[in-house]
Amino acid sequence: MKKIAILYQDQPAPAINGITKPMKEGGYSDSGADIAYELSKYGFIVITPQASPNIENDLDWVFPDTEDGILAALNKGANTFWMNTVLYKHHPIHKFFDRNIKLIGQLPSDVELFDDKFYTNDLLKNQNVPIPKEQILSKGSNFHEIEEMQFPMVVKPLRGRGSQGVSKVENISELNTVLDDLFNAKKYGSSVYVEEFLEGQEITITVMPAGEYIIDHKEVEYVRPWCLPAVKRINHKNGIAPYSGEEAVIKNSMVLEDDELYSEAVFKISQLCRRAAEIIEIKAPIRIDCRANKEGKYFIFDINMKPNMTGASRPHRMDQDSLIMLAARKIGWEYIDLLKNIASQSWKVKSKVLA
């Protein structure tokens, strides 16, 4: 029987080759508490730090992803860990891989690898997955290094989250200003990612791992990754979708209407998202952001190995459906249905697996 503990990010992830990923305020404890509360409400055994957690206190519901936090959850009887945190190769969970535990989430070493936008997009490009023109710029770089790219372009962290720290620049002056700001702030590390700006529609596609699911009260088996319906992003600010940490996604996102959802262009990019998920061998949901050029052809521009999992569950957070939840509602799932189906994809940790 699953006894689930949800982990949140307690401290910043280590820098990787000089690139840092800033920690989200609260370390995803808010979405972790949403998950824990919803599961417990529907009869799942959820291990929590507090015997009687306060519905409004996030930290009553989730354990820190430290060695001590994981051990505390184990000592309370947890045998399944929902990795609602930023993962990396030597994450503390690795020290417990010799225990009889399961994970809900990705393999930590895979997250470290594929969180690098340039590495992942280059890998996909070599597999004939359409990716916008892109380049890495390091501190002290000269503009001639990206002369083959045209303005406008997008500047973003190499290991960012969503649209945090992302800017659209129209000319060399704006580019230099943004680069100076990013490097001087020392928030994202010594290099950034630059890509061509696509002026068409932006959509987000959630890809679920292969496995058995319950849809319309029937068991459905997927032998390869599969996609939830695409969600359209609207109300952009200077061409960039608002960061979910600053504006609830329900204010700027909606599932595509059926005529567009089942269009050839969306079908093609959905199949390519499935292919991308196969290439990186996902074990849990990922969120793939795509955008069309002026001819309407979609390109993959960002893969999120740890998508947001907030949900309209607790009374004070009824505006907090995530992009994944918006997509899930289109196939008839409520928040608990989404969580149940994700939890059913938990996988057994092998002690020799490198995290």
PDB file of N, CA, C and O in Angstrom, residues 27-53:
ATOM      1  N   GLY A  27       9.847  26.987  -2.341  1.00  0.00           N
ATOM      2  CA  GLY A  27      10.333  25.692  -2.807  1.00  0.00           C
ATOM      3  C   GLY A  27       9.249  24.720  -3.239  1.00  0.00           C
ATOM      4  O   GLY A  27       9.372  23.508  -3.046  1.00  0.00           O
ATOM      5  N   TYR A  28       8.172  25.236  -3.812  1.00  0.00           N
ATOM      6  CA  TYR A  28       7.035  24.405  -4.263  1.00  0.00           C
ATOM      7  C   TYR A  28       6.265  23.775  -3.092  1.00  0.00           C
ATOM      8  O   TYR A  28       5.525  22.810  -3.282  1.00  0.00           O
ATOM      9  N   SER A  29       6.446  24.335  -1.906  1.00  0.00           N
ATOM     10  CA  SER A  29       5.685  23.813  -0.767  1.00  0.00           C
ATOM     11  C   SER A  29       4.191  24.069  -0.938  1.00  0.00           C
ATOM     12  O   SER A  29       3.364  23.313  -0.416  1.00  0.00           O
ATOM     13  N   ASP A  30       3.842  25.135  -1.707  1.00  0.00           N
ATOM     14  CA  ASP A  30       2.415  25.420  -1.914  1.00  0.00           C
ATOM     15  C   ASP A  30       1.746  24.326  -2.729  1.00  0.00           C
ATOM     16  O   ASP A  30       0.702  23.785  -2.341  1.00  0.00           O
ATOM     17  N   SER A  31       2.346  23.959  -3.864  1.00  0.00           N
ATOM     18  CA  SER A  31       1.757  22.894  -4.673  1.00  0.00           C
ATOM     19  C   SER A  31       1.875  21.548  -3.972  1.00  0.00           C
ATOM     20  O   SER A  31       0.987  20.687  -4.098  1.00  0.00           O
ATOM     21  N   GLY A  32       2.969  21.352  -3.212  1.00  0.00           N
ATOM     22  CA  GLY A  32       3.087  20.110  -2.456  1.00  0.00           C
ATOM     23  C   GLY A  32       1.965  19.955  -1.448  1.00  0.00           C
ATOM     24  O   GLY A  32       1.405  18.867  -1.272  1.00  0.00           O
ATOM     25  N   ALA A  33       1.619  21.055  -0.784  1.00  0.00           N
ATOM     26  CA  ALA A  33       0.514  21.012   0.173  1.00  0.00           C
ATOM     27  C   ALA A  33      -0.812  20.783  -0.540  1.00  0.00           C
ATOM     28  O   ALA A  33      -1.695  20.076  -0.024  1.00  0.00           O
ATOM     29  N   ASP A  34      -0.984  21.384  -1.734  1.00  0.00           N
ATOM     30  CA  ASP A  34      -2.190  21.122  -2.532  1.00  0.00           C
ATOM     31  C   ASP A  34      -2.330  19.633  -2.813  1.00  0.00           C
ATOM     32  O   ASP A  34      -3.407  19.048  -2.671  1.00  0.00           O
ATOM     33  N   ILE A  35      -1.224  19.017  -3.235  1.00  0.00           N
ATOM     34  CA  ILE A  35      -1.230  17.587  -3.558  1.00  0.00           C
ATOM     35  C   ILE A  35      -1.566  16.757  -2.325  1.00  0.00           C
ATOM     36  O   ILE A  35      -2.440  15.881  -2.369  1.00  0.00           O
ATOM     37  N   ALA A  36      -0.869  17.039  -1.232  1.00  0.00           N
ATOM     38  CA  ALA A  36      -1.062  16.255  -0.008  1.00  0.00           C
ATOM     39  C   ALA A  36      -2.494  16.369   0.505  1.00  0.00           C
ATOM     40  O   ALA A  36      -3.113  15.378   0.894  1.00  0.00           O
ATOM     41  N   TYR A  37      -3.018  17.594   0.520  1.00  0.00           N
ATOM     42  CA  TYR A  37      -4.376  17.804   1.013  1.00  0.00           C
ATOM     43  C   TYR A  37      -5.396  17.063   0.150  1.00  0.00           C
ATOM     44  O   TYR A  37      -6.296  16.374   0.673  1.00  0.00           O
ATOM     45  N   GLU A  38      -5.250  17.182  -1.169  1.00  0.00           N
ATOM     46  CA  GLU A  38      -6.222  16.552  -2.066  1.00  0.00           C
ATOM     47  C   GLU A  38      -6.173  15.032  -1.955  1.00  0.00           C
ATOM     48  O   GLU A  38      -7.219  14.364  -1.915  1.00  0.00           O
ATOM     49  N   LEU A  39      -4.985  14.466  -1.911  1.00  0.00           N
ATOM     50  CA  LEU A  39      -4.875  13.011  -1.784  1.00  0.00           C
ATOM     51  C   LEU A  39      -5.473  12.528  -0.465  1.00  0.00           C
ATOM     52  O   LEU A  39      -6.218  11.535  -0.430  1.00  0.00           O
ATOM     53  N   SER A  40      -5.153  13.214   0.622  1.00  0.00           N
ATOM     54  CA  SER A  40      -5.669  12.796   1.924  1.00  0.00           C
ATOM     55  C   SER A  40      -7.184  12.929   1.990  1.00  0.00           C
ATOM     56  O   SER A  40      -7.864  12.111   2.621  1.00  0.00           O
ATOM     57  N   LYS A  41      -7.719  13.942   1.318  1.00  0.00           N
ATOM     58  CA  LYS A  41      -9.167  14.153   1.310  1.00  0.00           C
ATOM     59  C   LYS A  41      -9.891  12.979   0.668  1.00  0.00           C
ATOM     60  O   LYS A  41     -11.035  12.663   1.029  1.00  0.00           O
ATOM     61  N   TYR A  42      -9.223  12.321  -0.267  1.00  0.00           N
ATOM     62  CA  TYR A  42      -9.850  11.214  -0.984  1.00  0.00           C
ATOM     63  C   TYR A  42      -9.330   9.847  -0.538  1.00  0.00           C
ATOM     64  O   TYR A  42      -9.423   8.874  -1.281  1.00  0.00           O
ATOM     65  N   GLY A  43      -8.794   9.772   0.667  1.00  0.00           N
ATOM     66  CA  GLY A  43      -8.513   8.476   1.269  1.00  0.00           C
ATOM     67  C   GLY A  43      -7.126   7.916   1.074  1.00  0.00           C
ATOM     68  O   GLY A  43      -6.834   6.815   1.564  1.00  0.00           O
ATOM     69  N   PHE A  44      -6.245   8.617   0.379  1.00  0.00           N
ATOM     70  CA  PHE A  44      -4.867   8.147   0.270  1.00  0.00           C
ATOM     71  C   PHE A  44      -4.165   8.289   1.616  1.00  0.00           C
ATOM     72  O   PHE A  44      -4.480   9.182   2.402  1.00  0.00           O
ATOM     73  N   ILE A  45      -3.226   7.401   1.862  1.00  0.00           N
ATOM     74  CA  ILE A  45      -2.403   7.534   3.067  1.00  0.00           C
ATOM     75  C   ILE A  45      -1.276   8.507   2.755  1.00  0.00           C
ATOM     76  O   ILE A  45      -0.378   8.213   1.956  1.00  0.00           O
ATOM     77  N   VAL A  46      -1.359   9.683   3.350  1.00  0.00           N
ATOM     78  CA  VAL A  46      -0.357  10.729   3.129  1.00  0.00           C
ATOM     79  C   VAL A  46       0.374  10.969   4.439  1.00  0.00           C
ATOM     80  O   VAL A  46      -0.244  11.265   5.462  1.00  0.00           O
ATOM     81  N   ILE A  47       1.688  10.800   4.389  1.00  0.00           N
ATOM     82  CA  ILE A  47       2.518  11.033   5.571  1.00  0.00           C
ATOM     83  C   ILE A  47       2.877  12.514   5.621  1.00  0.00           C
ATOM     84  O   ILE A  47       3.384  13.071   4.647  1.00  0.00           O
ATOM     85  N   THR A  48       2.592  13.148   6.741  1.00  0.00           N
ATOM     86  CA  THR A  48       2.850  14.586   6.876  1.00  0.00           C
ATOM     87  C   THR A  48       3.693  14.857   8.127  1.00  0.00           C
ATOM     88  O   THR A  48       3.672  14.075   9.084  1.00  0.00           O
ATOM     89  N   PRO A  49       4.422  15.973   8.143  1.00  0.00           N
ATOM     90  CA  PRO A  49       5.230  16.304   9.333  1.00  0.00           C
ATOM     91  C   PRO A  49       4.383  16.512  10.582  1.00  0.00           C
ATOM     92  O   PRO A  49       4.808  16.164  11.682  1.00  0.00           O
ATOM     93  N   GLN A  50       3.206  17.094  10.404  1.00  0.00           N
ATOM     94  CA  GLN A  50       2.300  17.356  11.515  1.00  0.00           C
ATOM     95  C   GLN A  50       1.166  16.336  11.525  1.00  0.00           C
ATOM     96  O   GLN A  50       0.615  16.003  10.473  1.00  0.00           O
ATOM     97  N   ALA A  51       0.820  15.870  12.698  1.00  0.00           N
ATOM     98  CA  ALA A  51      -0.253  14.871  12.802  1.00  0.00           C
ATOM     99  C   ALA A  51      -1.590  15.444  12.349  1.00  0.00           C
ATOM    100  O   ALA A  51      -2.406  14.745  11.741  1.00  0.00           O
ATOM    101  N   SER A  52      -1.822  16.719  12.631  1.00  0.00           N
ATOM    102  CA  SER A  52      -3.061  17.387  12.218  1.00  0.00           C
ATOM    103  C   SER A  52      -2.692  18.668  11.473  1.00  0.00           C
ATOM    104  O   SER A  52      -2.751  19.772  12.043  1.00  0.00           O
ATOM    105  N   PRO A  53      -2.313  18.560  10.211  1.00  0.00           N
ATOM    106  CA  PRO A  53      -1.833  19.727   9.473  1.00  0.00           C
ATOM    107  C   PRO A  53      -2.905  20.788   9.296  1.00  0.00           C
ATOM    108  O   PRO A  53      -4.077  20.487   9.066  1.00  0.00           O
TER     109      PRO A  53
END
